[in-house]
Structures are given as C-alpha cells and as structure tokens.
Amino acid sequence: DAGVIQSPRHEVTEMGQEVTLRCKPISGHNSLFWYRQTMMRGLELLIYFNNNVPIDDSGMPEDRFSAKMPNASFSTLKIQPSEPRDSAVYFCASSRFPGYTFGSGTRLTVV
Amino acid sequence: AQKITQTQPGMFVQEKEAVTLDCTYDTSDPSYGLFWYKQPSSGEMIFLIYQGSYDQQNATEGRYSLNFQKARKSANLVISASQLGDSAMYFCAMRGGMDSSYKLIFGSGTRLLVRP
C-alpha cells in the first residue's frame, strides 16, 4: 500500500496563476478530505467527499477554490486565480472508518 | 458544532520522563472518535492513537496512551519514557458522527520539546 499520494510536493507560482493540487487516496477508502495548514489558522478542513460526492464544502474559503473527485482514485483542488494569502501546506487525507491517513502534503507558495 | 481545544501551545519534558498533552472536546454527537497525530519538523501527519466514544477502556499504543474521561470531555495523550525523537507538534482531532457529517477537525496543537 503506497499510502495517500499527493502531487506536487512543492509548488511555487505567481499571483494570478491557476494552481492544481492532486491526490490519489488509498484504494478502498471511501472518504477524502482536503485540509489547509497555516501558522495563523492551523489545520482547516476545506472540503470532504464521501463515495466521490462532495458532502461538506463549508470550509472552502472563496469561489477561487474548487475541488473535484471524478472517481474513487483521484481528486483535485484548484485555485484560480491564486493569491499570496493562499500560501500554505495543503493536505489530502483518505479514510475508511474509523481511521484517516494523510498524504505528505503540497507546500504552495504564491509570489 | 464540534470543537477541539488544546490549551498548551508549547511544553518541555526531560528525556525518559512521561508527559501529558491536554485535549478537551465538545460535540453533541453521541458517537464520535478521538485521534492524536504527531507532526515532526518534516511536516508529515503521523497517526498515533484512536479512541472511540463507546470504547470502555483507554486506548494504548506502545508508549502512547489516551486518558479518556468522557464526562469531562477530555482526551489527554500520555507519552511515557520520552525520547528526543518525540520532539514535534502534536494535534488532537475529533471525528463527529452522522450529525457532523463524520468530519475530522483538529485542535491548534501543542509543540513538545524533549530535553536531553
């Protein structure tokens, strides 16, 4: 089992550019979560999917953020246009009750 | 609404001693789960221990134990025989039940530094 795989590990982009973060959950896990971690706000839940269906996106900060899960093995988090305040570490986690496994995260820097 | 509170931003412990990291929670769900994760300086989130709300006994995993006091809504992590490699951020987290859409939310974390 390769665990939850996130790509890229690091991303540096210019303000205004589109950024796409990718996540491959563990096979057999039916839930997927996207989190953002910053010094100021800690770990924030952005959106949560269950069986590929978005269940709760109340944590998505604004319309510039969107997430999709087209199938059980792939999810994306897109920021368009990106802003410097989006700089953070973005974690994907997948879950099969009762546990949660996190990916290694994507460190995003928007300059 | 669910809430997790960790009141200790930072703690020190002497190597080989035990340390307790505090965590309190609030939820209206009758069924929930409590987790502790370790985040070393490398940044990954490492699962340590899990306690279900209906579990009768406190969870233990090696040197980690969870002191679960349901009436007080606390879920403290106890690390016995601290090692230098235990220096890290520690996060308490709670998974709610159906009413909370099974979301996993985190506390603000405690930074533990183990002194040699």
Tab-separated table of C-alpha atoms in Angstrom:
chain	number	residue	atom	x	y	z
A	1	ASP	CA	0.000	0.000	0.000
A	2	ALA	CA	1.585	3.253	-1.165
A	3	GLY	CA	-0.470	5.447	1.126
A	4	VAL	CA	-2.127	8.695	0.100
A	5	ILE	CA	-0.166	10.235	-2.751
A	6	GLN	CA	-0.121	13.979	-3.286
A	7	SER	CA	1.497	15.903	-6.083
A	8	PRO	CA	3.363	18.090	-6.458
A	9	ARG	CA	5.277	18.164	-3.159
A	10	HIS	CA	6.207	21.785	-3.698
A	11	GLU	CA	4.665	24.415	-5.945
A	12	VAL	CA	5.785	27.981	-6.472
A	13	THR	CA	3.578	30.121	-8.644
A	14	GLU	CA	2.948	33.737	-9.424
A	15	MET	CA	-0.080	35.585	-8.204
A	16	GLY	CA	-2.960	35.241	-10.622
A	17	GLN	CA	-1.928	31.872	-11.972
A	18	GLU	CA	-4.060	28.746	-11.735
A	19	VAL	CA	-2.809	26.047	-9.385
A	20	THR	CA	-3.959	22.427	-9.336
A	21	LEU	CA	-3.129	20.095	-6.478
A	22	ARG	CA	-3.626	16.365	-6.918
A	23	CYS	CA	-4.417	13.497	-4.604
A	24	LYS	CA	-4.641	9.741	-5.003
A	25	PRO	CA	-6.362	8.173	-1.983
A	26	ILE	CA	-5.763	4.707	-0.622
A	27	SER	CA	-7.677	2.080	-2.550
A	28	GLY	CA	-10.811	1.044	-0.677
A	29	HIS	CA	-11.074	4.254	1.311
A	30	ASN	CA	-14.482	5.823	0.710
A	31	SER	CA	-13.900	9.311	2.102
A	32	LEU	CA	-11.460	12.012	1.061
A	33	PHE	CA	-10.627	15.257	2.798
A	34	TRP	CA	-8.684	18.365	1.791
A	35	TYR	CA	-7.055	20.418	4.568
A	36	ARG	CA	-5.018	23.611	4.575
A	37	GLN	CA	-2.374	24.281	7.230
A	38	THR	CA	-1.034	27.739	8.054
A	39	MET	CA	0.689	29.155	11.104
A	40	MET	CA	-2.134	31.588	11.711
A	41	ARG	CA	-5.135	29.307	11.227
A	42	GLY	CA	-3.775	25.830	11.932
A	43	LEU	CA	-5.348	22.857	10.149
A	44	GLU	CA	-8.558	23.829	8.399
A	45	LEU	CA	-10.892	21.379	6.703
A	46	LEU	CA	-11.674	22.733	3.247
A	47	ILE	CA	-13.897	20.061	1.716
A	48	TYR	CA	-14.896	16.465	2.265
A	49	PHE	CA	-16.058	13.793	-0.201
A	50	ASN	CA	-17.852	10.569	0.570
A	51	ASN	CA	-18.043	7.988	-2.231
A	52	ASN	CA	-16.812	10.679	-4.645
A	53	VAL	CA	-19.655	13.053	-3.736
A	54	PRO	CA	-18.881	16.394	-2.066
A	55	ILE	CA	-20.563	16.328	1.341
A	56	ASP	CA	-19.356	19.497	3.026
A	57	ASP	CA	-17.536	22.370	1.332
A	58	SER	CA	-18.241	24.954	4.004
A	59	GLY	CA	-14.535	25.352	4.648
A	60	MET	CA	-13.673	26.404	1.119
A	61	PRO	CA	-12.540	29.985	1.627
A	62	GLU	CA	-13.986	31.542	-1.518
A	63	ASP	CA	-15.041	30.921	-5.086
A	64	ARG	CA	-11.449	30.887	-6.237
A	65	PHE	CA	-11.186	27.426	-4.696
A	66	SER	CA	-12.784	24.369	-6.262
A	67	ALA	CA	-12.389	20.631	-5.725
A	68	LYS	CA	-13.409	17.610	-7.723
A	69	MET	CA	-13.350	13.883	-7.306
A	70	PRO	CA	-14.156	12.362	-10.699
A	71	ASN	CA	-13.536	8.810	-9.485
A	72	ALA	CA	-12.569	6.854	-6.396
A	73	SER	CA	-8.858	7.086	-7.111
A	74	PHE	CA	-8.322	10.761	-7.876
A	75	SER	CA	-9.138	14.210	-6.557
A	76	THR	CA	-8.013	17.726	-7.400
A	77	LEU	CA	-8.029	21.021	-5.558
A	78	LYS	CA	-7.826	24.020	-7.863
A	79	ILE	CA	-7.144	27.646	-7.023
A	80	GLN	CA	-7.867	30.155	-9.749
A	81	PRO	CA	-6.608	32.858	-9.581
A	82	SER	CA	-4.056	32.247	-6.847
A	83	GLU	CA	-3.118	34.927	-4.310
A	84	PRO	CA	-0.181	35.238	-1.890
A	85	ARG	CA	-2.500	34.552	1.061
A	86	ASP	CA	-3.150	31.096	-0.382
A	87	SER	CA	0.417	30.138	0.520
A	88	ALA	CA	0.130	27.134	2.848
A	89	VAL	CA	0.596	23.408	3.095
A	90	TYR	CA	-2.342	21.536	1.618
A	91	PHE	CA	-3.012	18.038	2.881
A	92	CYS	CA	-5.195	15.363	1.408
A	93	ALA	CA	-6.427	12.562	3.658
A	94	SER	CA	-8.438	9.472	2.894
A	95	SER	CA	-10.492	7.457	5.290
A	96	ARG	CA	-12.065	4.105	5.821
A	97	PHE	CA	-13.843	4.036	9.161
A	98	PRO	CA	-12.517	4.670	11.738
A	99	GLY	CA	-9.052	5.787	10.604
A	100	TYR	CA	-7.662	8.622	8.499
A	101	THR	CA	-4.416	8.573	6.534
A	102	PHE	CA	-2.738	11.753	5.401
A	103	GLY	CA	-0.621	12.405	2.367
A	104	SER	CA	2.726	14.144	2.647
A	105	GLY	CA	1.194	17.481	1.699
A	106	THR	CA	1.820	20.071	-1.002
A	107	ARG	CA	3.653	23.195	0.047
A	108	LEU	CA	2.246	26.023	-2.053
A	109	THR	CA	3.982	29.370	-2.314
A	110	VAL	CA	2.297	32.151	-4.260
A	111	VAL	CA	4.608	35.078	-5.004
B	1	ALA	CA	-20.974	22.136	16.471
B	2	GLN	CA	-17.771	20.262	17.127
B	3	LYS	CA	-14.812	21.863	18.833
B	4	ILE	CA	-11.372	20.691	19.923
B	5	THR	CA	-9.287	22.683	22.383
B	6	GLN	CA	-5.610	22.280	23.141
B	7	THR	CA	-4.571	24.822	25.742
B	8	GLN	CA	-0.831	24.150	25.812
B	9	PRO	CA	0.923	25.894	22.898
B	10	GLY	CA	4.286	24.501	23.968
B	11	MET	CA	5.712	22.090	26.502
B	12	PHE	CA	9.098	20.847	27.637
B	13	VAL	CA	9.873	17.413	29.042
B	14	GLN	CA	13.080	15.790	30.163
B	15	GLU	CA	14.203	12.770	28.206
B	16	LYS	CA	12.929	9.484	29.730
B	17	GLU	CA	10.174	11.220	31.674
B	18	ALA	CA	6.441	10.991	30.985
B	19	VAL	CA	4.428	13.905	29.639
B	20	THR	CA	0.708	14.602	29.306
B	21	LEU	CA	-0.693	16.706	26.479
B	22	ASP	CA	-4.149	18.097	27.158
B	23	CYS	CA	-7.164	17.964	24.874
B	24	THR	CA	-10.795	18.798	25.521
B	25	TYR	CA	-13.621	18.476	23.060
B	26	ASP	CA	-17.216	19.418	22.564
B	27	THR	CA	-19.803	17.660	20.450
B	28	SER	CA	-23.474	16.842	20.527
B	29	ASP	CA	-22.992	13.614	18.594
B	30	PRO	CA	-23.434	10.512	20.768
B	31	SER	CA	-20.937	8.649	18.582
B	32	TYR	CA	-17.542	10.153	17.878
B	33	GLY	CA	-13.859	9.312	17.684
B	34	LEU	CA	-10.789	10.973	19.093
B	35	PHE	CA	-7.360	10.908	17.490
B	36	TRP	CA	-3.857	12.110	18.176
B	37	TYR	CA	-1.427	12.908	15.384
B	38	LYS	CA	2.251	13.799	15.501
B	39	GLN	CA	3.751	16.274	13.055
B	40	PRO	CA	7.564	16.334	13.111
B	41	SER	CA	9.547	19.126	11.526
B	42	SER	CA	9.481	17.232	8.227
B	43	GLY	CA	5.775	18.036	8.048
B	44	GLU	CA	4.005	14.714	7.645
B	45	MET	CA	0.989	13.851	9.776
B	46	ILE	CA	1.599	10.624	11.675
B	47	PHE	CA	-1.314	8.807	13.308
B	48	LEU	CA	-0.602	7.856	16.924
B	49	ILE	CA	-3.719	6.623	18.673
B	50	TYR	CA	-7.504	6.389	18.409
B	51	GLN	CA	-10.314	6.229	20.987
B	52	GLY	CA	-13.924	5.598	20.114
B	53	SER	CA	-16.604	7.217	22.242
B	54	TYR	CA	-18.084	3.853	23.181
B	55	ASP	CA	-14.762	2.207	24.000
B	56	GLN	CA	-14.752	1.150	27.619
B	57	GLN	CA	-11.008	1.062	28.051
B	58	ASN	CA	-8.415	3.726	27.400
B	59	ALA	CA	-6.507	3.194	24.163
B	60	THR	CA	-2.816	2.344	24.280
B	61	GLU	CA	-0.219	2.061	21.514
B	62	GLY	CA	3.273	1.336	22.733
B	63	ARG	CA	4.495	4.373	24.668
B	64	TYR	CA	1.317	6.298	23.876
B	65	SER	CA	-1.864	6.100	25.901
B	66	LEU	CA	-5.023	8.138	25.751
B	67	ASN	CA	-6.565	9.190	29.046
B	68	PHE	CA	-10.237	9.308	28.031
B	69	GLN	CA	-12.578	10.966	30.517
B	70	LYS	CA	-15.932	11.085	28.780
B	71	ALA	CA	-17.842	13.011	31.449
B	72	ARG	CA	-15.195	15.724	31.435
B	73	LYS	CA	-14.910	15.590	27.636
B	74	SER	CA	-11.174	15.230	27.770
B	75	ALA	CA	-8.824	13.021	25.782
B	76	ASN	CA	-5.305	13.651	27.019
B	77	LEU	CA	-2.305	11.987	25.386
B	78	VAL	CA	0.276	10.475	27.697
B	79	ILE	CA	3.732	9.749	26.316
B	80	SER	CA	5.821	7.575	28.591
B	81	ALA	CA	9.621	7.458	28.628
B	82	SER	CA	10.051	10.454	26.309
B	83	GLN	CA	12.672	10.242	23.596
B	84	LEU	CA	14.446	13.006	21.696
B	85	GLY	CA	12.559	11.898	18.589
B	86	ASP	CA	9.277	12.766	20.286
B	87	SER	CA	10.005	16.466	19.776
B	88	ALA	CA	7.249	17.566	17.389
B	89	MET	CA	3.833	19.191	17.106
B	90	TYR	CA	1.000	17.086	18.476
B	91	PHE	CA	-2.573	17.510	17.299
B	92	CYS	CA	-5.730	16.262	18.912
B	93	ALA	CA	-8.579	15.621	16.471
B	94	MET	CA	-12.195	14.538	16.635
B	95	ARG	CA	-14.378	12.764	14.125
B	96	GLY	CA	-18.008	13.570	14.638
B	97	GLY	CA	-20.929	11.312	13.970
B	98	MET	CA	-23.664	11.485	11.392
B	99	ASP	CA	-24.816	14.890	12.628
B	100	SER	CA	-21.385	16.303	11.871
B	101	SER	CA	-21.030	14.516	8.540
B	102	TYR	CA	-18.197	12.471	10.008
B	103	LYS	CA	-15.818	15.421	9.656
B	104	LEU	CA	-12.373	15.233	11.259
B	105	ILE	CA	-11.457	18.521	12.915
B	106	PHE	CA	-8.240	19.472	14.681
B	107	GLY	CA	-7.129	21.420	17.694
B	108	SER	CA	-4.467	24.095	17.467
B	109	GLY	CA	-1.678	21.754	18.501
B	110	THR	CA	0.973	21.508	21.211
B	111	ARG	CA	4.663	21.798	20.404
B	112	LEU	CA	6.625	19.338	22.533
B	113	LEU	CA	10.344	19.699	23.059
B	114	VAL	CA	12.234	16.855	24.686
B	115	ARG	CA	15.365	17.944	26.525
B	116	PRO	CA	18.389	15.624	26.732
